Amino acid sequence: MREDPENEQADDGGGKQRPIPDEAGILAFLTLSDSFYPPDAANADVVQQRRWYDALCAAFDAPPPPGMTSEDGKVAGRIPVRRYRPAALTARARILYIHGGGFVVGSLDSHDAICAEIAEAAGAELVSVDYRLSPEHVWPAAFDDCWAVLVDLLLEGRPVIVAGDSAGGNLAAGIALKARDEELRGILGQALVYPALGGDLSAGSYVEMAEAPGLTTADVAYYRDIYKAPAGHPHAFPLAAGRLEGLPPTFITAAHYDPLRDDARVYAARLALSGVSVEFREEREMVHAWLRARFMSEGARAGFAALCDALRRMAQA
């Protein structure tokens, strides 16, 4: 690993500096990803973006762990969910997992293998939610769907851990804030994976990592625009929350080569200053979406193991 990775950059051919990690596994992952989902995918129409994303996800698919069962259903008669149950069920708490995809792409299938492996590692039931996507359904549709599933799970009388990656990390953090605000009890913890939390696009990692591979600051701006959440709303942009006291124990993991990196850093710091128990990791050689690289990259494998361990500890507390 390089001594000062912030200074390692390459010209992208257009005069802009593109930060590049060192690890061979993550570089191979980026090459394979780009062959399915081009770096300029956000310039295509949404239908094409979803086709590319589905192909990308299929390329990194994996069989479920032995004995894992899953069942599709609906919450409130309309919100598709998938429930995973490992062969060795040791936790009473359940995990609500919310997939990433910029609020534009992603589905129950896109994160199927990831969810199955998390459920297995945590020894817990896991429920994945297929929330409505933009631009067909803008804010607060996705948030409302995730909130409805959370309420439904808590009404069944068992504790819940909320988790998600990228846009899913945004939604997980947002519903945890709303649960706190409405004094809804039963959330044991939250796990946020390279979450998009509403940081300043003109500062910090949004500038330093503006041309990072896997996700650029321009991509983040595009996803925010298409989602159309109101600026400053704490449930849509959790960094805008005036106070963070009373939130559940939190695990946050960030990718160093990611414009969203400082969202995770700042949120973790603010949570700690607010008295919330926080575990923070920054994966030094990782890029956005490194969860899919867990079979190709040692760094991603270690990061995924840490995420699973945190969820296991939360679920079995």
GROMACS .gro file of C-alpha atoms in nm:
model
  317
    1MET     CA    1   0.000   0.000   0.000
    2ARG     CA    2   0.136   0.342  -0.086
    3GLU     CA    3   0.246   0.578   0.187
    4ASP     CA    4   0.037   0.874   0.067
    5PRO     CA    5  -0.242   0.747  -0.160
    6GLU     CA    6  -0.405   1.090  -0.182
    7ASN     CA    7  -0.125   1.201  -0.410
    8GLU     CA    8  -0.149   0.913  -0.655
    9GLN     CA    9  -0.337   1.034  -0.961
   10ALA     CA   10  -0.339   0.990  -1.336
   11ASP     CA   11  -0.465   1.199  -1.623
   12ASP     CA   12  -0.795   1.058  -1.752
   13GLY     CA   13  -0.718   1.177  -2.106
   14GLY     CA   14  -0.933   1.487  -2.076
   15GLY     CA   15  -0.694   1.690  -1.865
   16LYS     CA   16  -0.856   1.594  -1.534
   17GLN     CA   17  -0.673   1.403  -1.264
   18ARG     CA   18  -0.822   1.064  -1.185
   19PRO     CA   19  -0.726   0.911  -0.849
   20ILE     CA   20  -0.623   0.549  -0.893
   21PRO     CA   21  -0.578   0.283  -0.622
   22ASP     CA   22  -0.287   0.040  -0.620
   23GLU     CA   23  -0.441  -0.295  -0.536
   24ALA     CA   24  -0.436  -0.535  -0.830
   25GLY     CA   25  -0.764  -0.699  -0.730
   26ILE     CA   26  -0.959  -0.376  -0.721
   27LEU     CA   27  -0.808  -0.264  -1.052
   28ALA     CA   28  -0.920  -0.591  -1.211
   29PHE     CA   29  -1.264  -0.534  -1.060
   30LEU     CA   30  -1.283  -0.187  -1.214
   31THR     CA   31  -1.184  -0.318  -1.556
   32LEU     CA   32  -1.450  -0.589  -1.544
   33SER     CA   33  -1.713  -0.347  -1.412
   34ASP     CA   34  -1.645  -0.096  -1.689
   35SER     CA   35  -1.699  -0.369  -1.949
   36PHE     CA   36  -2.059  -0.403  -1.828
   37TYR     CA   37  -2.142  -0.059  -1.688
   38PRO     CA   38  -1.951   0.218  -1.868
   39PRO     CA   39  -1.807   0.508  -1.666
   40ASP     CA   40  -2.038   0.753  -1.844
   41ALA     CA   41  -2.351   0.542  -1.783
   42ALA     CA   42  -2.530   0.836  -1.618
   43ASN     CA   43  -2.544   1.002  -1.962
   44ALA     CA   44  -2.762   0.722  -2.099
   45ASP     CA   45  -3.138   0.695  -2.059
   46VAL     CA   46  -3.264   0.519  -1.746
   47VAL     CA   47  -3.378   0.206  -1.929
   48GLN     CA   48  -3.027   0.154  -2.068
   49GLN     CA   49  -2.869   0.227  -1.729
   50ARG     CA   50  -3.079  -0.047  -1.573
   51ARG     CA   51  -2.990  -0.295  -1.846
   52TRP     CA   52  -2.621  -0.228  -1.794
   53TYR     CA   53  -2.655  -0.248  -1.417
   54ASP     CA   54  -2.843  -0.578  -1.431
   55ALA     CA   55  -2.569  -0.722  -1.653
   56LEU     CA   56  -2.303  -0.595  -1.412
   57CYS     CA   57  -2.476  -0.752  -1.114
   58ALA     CA   58  -2.518  -1.083  -1.294
   59ALA     CA   59  -2.144  -1.087  -1.368
   60PHE     CA   60  -2.068  -1.079  -0.995
   61ASP     CA   61  -2.344  -1.315  -0.886
   62ALA     CA   62  -2.270  -1.608  -0.655
   63PRO     CA   63  -2.464  -1.913  -0.535
   64PRO     CA   64  -2.630  -1.889  -0.192
   65PRO     CA   65  -2.467  -2.046   0.112
   66PRO     CA   66  -2.571  -2.410   0.176
   67GLY     CA   67  -2.908  -2.432   0.346
   68MET     CA   68  -2.999  -2.066   0.281
   69THR     CA   69  -3.364  -2.016   0.192
   70SER     CA   70  -3.527  -1.704   0.050
   71GLU     CA   71  -3.887  -1.611  -0.012
   72ASP     CA   72  -4.038  -1.318  -0.198
   73GLY     CA   73  -4.340  -1.134  -0.067
   74LYS     CA   74  -4.495  -0.791  -0.027
   75VAL     CA   75  -4.537  -0.546   0.257
   76ALA     CA   76  -4.852  -0.335   0.273
   77GLY     CA   77  -4.970  -0.525  -0.032
   78ARG     CA   78  -4.741  -0.338  -0.269
   79ILE     CA   79  -4.373  -0.320  -0.161
   80PRO     CA   80  -4.172  -0.622  -0.281
   81VAL     CA   81  -3.938  -0.775  -0.025
   82ARG     CA   82  -3.718  -1.083  -0.012
   83ARG     CA   83  -3.669  -1.267   0.317
   84TYR     CA   84  -3.352  -1.469   0.375
   85ARG     CA   85  -3.316  -1.733   0.642
   86PRO     CA   86  -2.981  -1.904   0.705
   87ALA     CA   87  -2.960  -2.270   0.798
   88ALA     CA   88  -2.800  -2.176   1.131
   89LEU     CA   89  -3.029  -1.905   1.271
   90THR     CA   90  -2.874  -1.779   1.594
   91ALA     CA   91  -2.995  -1.417   1.623
   92ARG     CA   92  -3.336  -1.296   1.731
   93ALA     CA   93  -3.288  -0.959   1.560
   94ARG     CA   94  -3.345  -0.918   1.188
   95ILE     CA   95  -3.155  -0.711   0.935
   96LEU     CA   96  -3.336  -0.475   0.698
   97TYR     CA   97  -3.106  -0.432   0.398
   98ILE     CA   98  -3.155  -0.147   0.150
   99HIS     CA   99  -2.970  -0.173  -0.182
  100GLY     CA  100  -2.770   0.100  -0.352
  101GLY     CA  101  -2.795   0.226  -0.708
  102GLY     CA  102  -2.829   0.603  -0.691
  103PHE     CA  103  -3.207   0.573  -0.635
  104VAL     CA  104  -3.219   0.488  -1.008
  105VAL     CA  105  -3.100   0.128  -1.052
  106GLY     CA  106  -3.099  -0.184  -0.837
  107SER     CA  107  -3.351  -0.443  -0.726
  108LEU     CA  108  -3.398  -0.751  -0.511
  109ASP     CA  109  -3.183  -0.941  -0.761
  110SER     CA  110  -2.899  -0.688  -0.780
  111HIS     CA  111  -2.795  -0.750  -0.419
  112ASP     CA  112  -2.925  -1.105  -0.380
  113ALA     CA  113  -2.587  -1.274  -0.322
  114ILE     CA  114  -2.467  -0.995  -0.092
  115CYS     CA  115  -2.780  -1.024   0.122
  116ALA     CA  116  -2.759  -1.402   0.140
  117GLU     CA  117  -2.396  -1.391   0.250
  118ILE     CA  118  -2.467  -1.125   0.514
  119ALA     CA  119  -2.757  -1.328   0.654
  120GLU     CA  120  -2.535  -1.636   0.671
  121ALA     CA  121  -2.246  -1.454   0.840
  122ALA     CA  122  -2.473  -1.277   1.090
  123GLY     CA  123  -2.682  -1.585   1.167
  124ALA     CA  124  -2.986  -1.364   1.122
  125GLU     CA  125  -3.292  -1.333   0.907
  126LEU     CA  126  -3.253  -1.057   0.654
  127VAL     CA  127  -3.521  -0.867   0.466
  128SER     CA  128  -3.429  -0.685   0.144
  129VAL     CA  129  -3.665  -0.417   0.011
  130ASP     CA  130  -3.735  -0.334  -0.353
  131TYR     CA  131  -3.821   0.033  -0.311
  132ARG     CA  132  -3.956   0.249  -0.593
  133LEU     CA  133  -3.693   0.407  -0.816
  134SER     CA  134  -3.644   0.750  -0.971
  135PRO     CA  135  -3.719   0.919  -1.202
  136GLU     CA  136  -4.056   0.743  -1.216
  137HIS     CA  137  -4.093   0.788  -0.840
  138VAL     CA  138  -3.908   1.079  -0.681
  139TRP     CA  139  -3.866   1.169  -0.313
  140PRO     CA  140  -4.020   1.056  -0.083
  141ALA     CA  141  -4.130   0.735  -0.258
  142ALA     CA  142  -3.816   0.530  -0.189
  143PHE     CA  143  -3.795   0.661   0.167
  144ASP     CA  144  -4.161   0.589   0.235
  145ASP     CA  145  -4.125   0.232   0.108
  146CYS     CA  146  -3.828   0.162   0.332
  147TRP     CA  147  -4.001   0.324   0.628
  148ALA     CA  148  -4.312   0.112   0.573
  149VAL     CA  149  -4.107  -0.207   0.574
  150LEU     CA  150  -3.922  -0.101   0.889
  151VAL     CA  151  -4.248  -0.030   1.071
  152ASP     CA  152  -4.395  -0.360   0.955
  153LEU     CA  153  -4.094  -0.552   1.086
  154LEU     CA  154  -4.095  -0.374   1.421
  155LEU     CA  155  -4.467  -0.435   1.464
  156GLU     CA  156  -4.389  -0.807   1.453
  157GLY     CA  157  -4.218  -0.757   1.788
  158ARG     CA  158  -3.856  -0.837   1.705
  159PRO     CA  159  -3.564  -0.591   1.698
  160VAL     CA  160  -3.422  -0.473   1.368
  161ILE     CA  161  -3.086  -0.356   1.236
  162VAL     CA  162  -3.102  -0.123   0.938
  163ALA     CA  163  -2.827  -0.148   0.678
  164GLY     CA  164  -2.757  -0.035   0.325
  165ASP     CA  165  -2.493   0.068   0.073
  166SER     CA  166  -2.461   0.399  -0.114
  167ALA     CA  167  -2.815   0.526  -0.179
  168GLY     CA  168  -2.929   0.242   0.046
  169GLY     CA  169  -2.701   0.377   0.318
  170ASN     CA  170  -2.872   0.713   0.276
  171LEU     CA  171  -3.213   0.551   0.317
  172ALA     CA  172  -3.101   0.343   0.615
  173ALA     CA  173  -2.963   0.649   0.792
  174GLY     CA  174  -3.276   0.847   0.707
  175ILE     CA  175  -3.522   0.594   0.847
  176ALA     CA  176  -3.309   0.555   1.160
  177LEU     CA  177  -3.336   0.931   1.211
  178LYS     CA  178  -3.713   0.925   1.158
  179ALA     CA  179  -3.748   0.635   1.400
  180ARG     CA  180  -3.559   0.837   1.660
  181ASP     CA  181  -3.768   1.147   1.590
  182GLU     CA  182  -4.094   0.953   1.624
  183GLU     CA  183  -3.972   0.752   1.924
  184LEU     CA  184  -4.017   0.424   1.739
  185ARG     CA  185  -3.834   0.165   1.946
  186GLY     CA  186  -3.663  -0.154   1.843
  187ILE     CA  187  -3.369  -0.057   1.618
  188LEU     CA  188  -3.058  -0.221   1.762
  189GLY     CA  189  -2.811  -0.067   1.519
  190GLN     CA  190  -2.736   0.069   1.175
  191ALA     CA  191  -2.467  -0.027   0.925
  192LEU     CA  192  -2.386   0.221   0.649
  193VAL     CA  193  -2.166   0.118   0.357
  194TYR     CA  194  -2.010   0.406   0.158
  195PRO     CA  195  -2.330   0.603   0.228
  196ALA     CA  196  -2.448   0.913   0.040
  197LEU     CA  197  -2.543   1.148   0.322
  198GLY     CA  198  -2.570   1.487   0.153
  199GLY     CA  199  -2.228   1.645   0.187
  200ASP     CA  200  -2.112   1.965   0.016
  201LEU     CA  201  -2.033   1.886  -0.349
  202SER     CA  202  -1.780   2.171  -0.363
  203ALA     CA  203  -1.560   2.058  -0.075
  204GLY     CA  204  -1.348   1.778   0.064
  205SER     CA  205  -1.359   1.439  -0.106
  206TYR     CA  206  -1.613   1.571  -0.358
  207VAL     CA  207  -1.325   1.778  -0.494
  208GLU     CA  208  -1.031   1.549  -0.416
  209MET     CA  209  -1.204   1.241  -0.556
  210ALA     CA  210  -1.420   1.417  -0.815
  211GLU     CA  211  -1.295   1.186  -1.093
  212ALA     CA  212  -1.259   0.868  -0.889
  213PRO     CA  213  -1.319   0.541  -1.074
  214GLY     CA  214  -1.656   0.383  -1.005
  215LEU     CA  215  -1.836   0.704  -0.907
  216THR     CA  216  -1.765   1.070  -0.981
  217THR     CA  217  -1.891   1.386  -0.817
  218ALA     CA  218  -2.084   1.460  -1.138
  219ASP     CA  219  -2.258   1.123  -1.094
  220VAL     CA  220  -2.355   1.214  -0.738
  221ALA     CA  221  -2.497   1.546  -0.857
  222TYR     CA  222  -2.696   1.361  -1.126
  223TYR     CA  223  -2.843   1.117  -0.876
  224ARG     CA  224  -2.937   1.396  -0.636
  225ASP     CA  225  -3.106   1.587  -0.916
  226ILE     CA  226  -3.304   1.288  -1.038
  227TYR     CA  227  -3.413   1.194  -0.683
  228LYS     CA  228  -3.544   1.547  -0.616
  229ALA     CA  229  -3.527   1.537  -0.238
  230PRO     CA  230  -3.571   1.876  -0.069
  231ALA     CA  231  -3.239   2.038   0.020
  232GLY     CA  232  -3.171   2.038   0.391
  233HIS     CA  233  -3.430   1.775   0.481
  234PRO     CA  234  -3.257   1.563   0.748
  235HIS     CA  235  -3.426   1.239   0.647
  236ALA     CA  236  -3.312   1.287   0.287
  237PHE     CA  237  -2.971   1.436   0.371
  238PRO     CA  238  -2.876   1.299   0.715
  239LEU     CA  239  -2.576   1.531   0.745
  240ALA     CA  240  -2.829   1.815   0.763
  241ALA     CA  241  -2.975   1.678   1.086
  242GLY     CA  242  -2.946   1.931   1.365
  243ARG     CA  243  -2.877   1.667   1.629
  244LEU     CA  244  -2.773   1.303   1.622
  245GLU     CA  245  -2.819   1.209   1.985
  246GLY     CA  246  -3.030   0.902   2.050
  247LEU     CA  247  -2.937   0.713   1.734
  248PRO     CA  248  -2.851   0.342   1.763
  249PRO     CA  249  -2.497   0.199   1.764
  250THR     CA  250  -2.350   0.250   1.419
  251PHE     CA  251  -2.102   0.082   1.189
  252ILE     CA  252  -1.983   0.294   0.896
  253THR     CA  253  -1.740   0.189   0.625
  254ALA     CA  254  -1.609   0.423   0.356
  255ALA     CA  255  -1.401   0.378   0.042
  256HIS     CA  256  -1.096   0.603   0.023
  257TYR     CA  257  -1.124   0.652  -0.355
  258ASP     CA  258  -1.483   0.775  -0.347
  259PRO     CA  259  -1.633   1.124  -0.356
  260LEU     CA  260  -1.873   1.006  -0.082
  261ARG     CA  261  -1.582   0.930   0.152
  262ASP     CA  262  -1.611   1.244   0.364
  263ASP     CA  263  -1.986   1.197   0.409
  264ALA     CA  264  -1.900   0.883   0.605
  265ARG     CA  265  -1.608   1.044   0.789
  266VAL     CA  266  -1.807   1.348   0.899
  267TYR     CA  267  -2.117   1.150   0.997
  268ALA     CA  268  -1.911   0.908   1.204
  269ALA     CA  269  -1.737   1.196   1.382
  270ARG     CA  270  -2.063   1.377   1.451
  271LEU     CA  271  -2.224   1.059   1.584
  272ALA     CA  272  -1.931   1.002   1.820
  273LEU     CA  273  -1.946   1.363   1.943
  274SER     CA  274  -2.319   1.311   2.005
  275GLY     CA  275  -2.252   1.015   2.233
  276VAL     CA  276  -2.349   0.745   1.983
  277SER     CA  277  -2.139   0.428   1.980
  278VAL     CA  278  -1.961   0.428   1.642
  279GLU     CA  279  -1.727   0.191   1.462
  280PHE     CA  280  -1.570   0.350   1.154
  281ARG     CA  281  -1.355   0.195   0.884
  282GLU     CA  282  -1.200   0.352   0.579
  283GLU     CA  283  -1.099   0.096   0.320
  284ARG     CA  284  -0.775   0.254   0.197
  285GLU     CA  285  -0.750   0.088  -0.144
  286MET     CA  286  -1.121   0.063  -0.217
  287VAL     CA  287  -1.349   0.243  -0.461
  288HIS     CA  288  -1.724   0.293  -0.458
  289ALA     CA  289  -1.921  -0.033  -0.491
  290TRP     CA  290  -1.636  -0.247  -0.355
  291LEU     CA  291  -1.889  -0.490  -0.203
  292ARG     CA  292  -1.902  -0.658  -0.544
  293ALA     CA  293  -1.525  -0.701  -0.544
  294ARG     CA  294  -1.522  -0.925  -0.237
  295PHE     CA  295  -1.414  -1.231  -0.440
  296MET     CA  296  -1.152  -1.042  -0.644
  297SER     CA  297  -0.985  -0.809  -0.394
  298GLU     CA  298  -0.818  -0.879  -0.060
  299GLY     CA  299  -0.917  -0.534   0.061
  300ALA     CA  300  -1.281  -0.583  -0.035
  301ARG     CA  301  -1.280  -0.928   0.124
  302ALA     CA  302  -1.151  -0.781   0.450
  303GLY     CA  303  -1.401  -0.494   0.437
  304PHE     CA  304  -1.691  -0.730   0.374
  305ALA     CA  305  -1.580  -0.954   0.661
  306ALA     CA  306  -1.573  -0.651   0.892
  307LEU     CA  307  -1.922  -0.549   0.783
  308CYS     CA  308  -2.056  -0.899   0.840
  309ASP     CA  309  -1.888  -0.918   1.179
  310ALA     CA  310  -2.039  -0.586   1.286
  311LEU     CA  311  -2.386  -0.699   1.179
  312ARG     CA  312  -2.340  -1.032   1.357
  313ARG     CA  313  -2.244  -0.853   1.681
  314MET     CA  314  -2.540  -0.615   1.651
  315ALA     CA  315  -2.786  -0.895   1.572
  316GLN     CA  316  -2.672  -1.114   1.857
  317ALA     CA  317  -2.627  -0.846   2.120
   0.00000   0.00000   0.00000
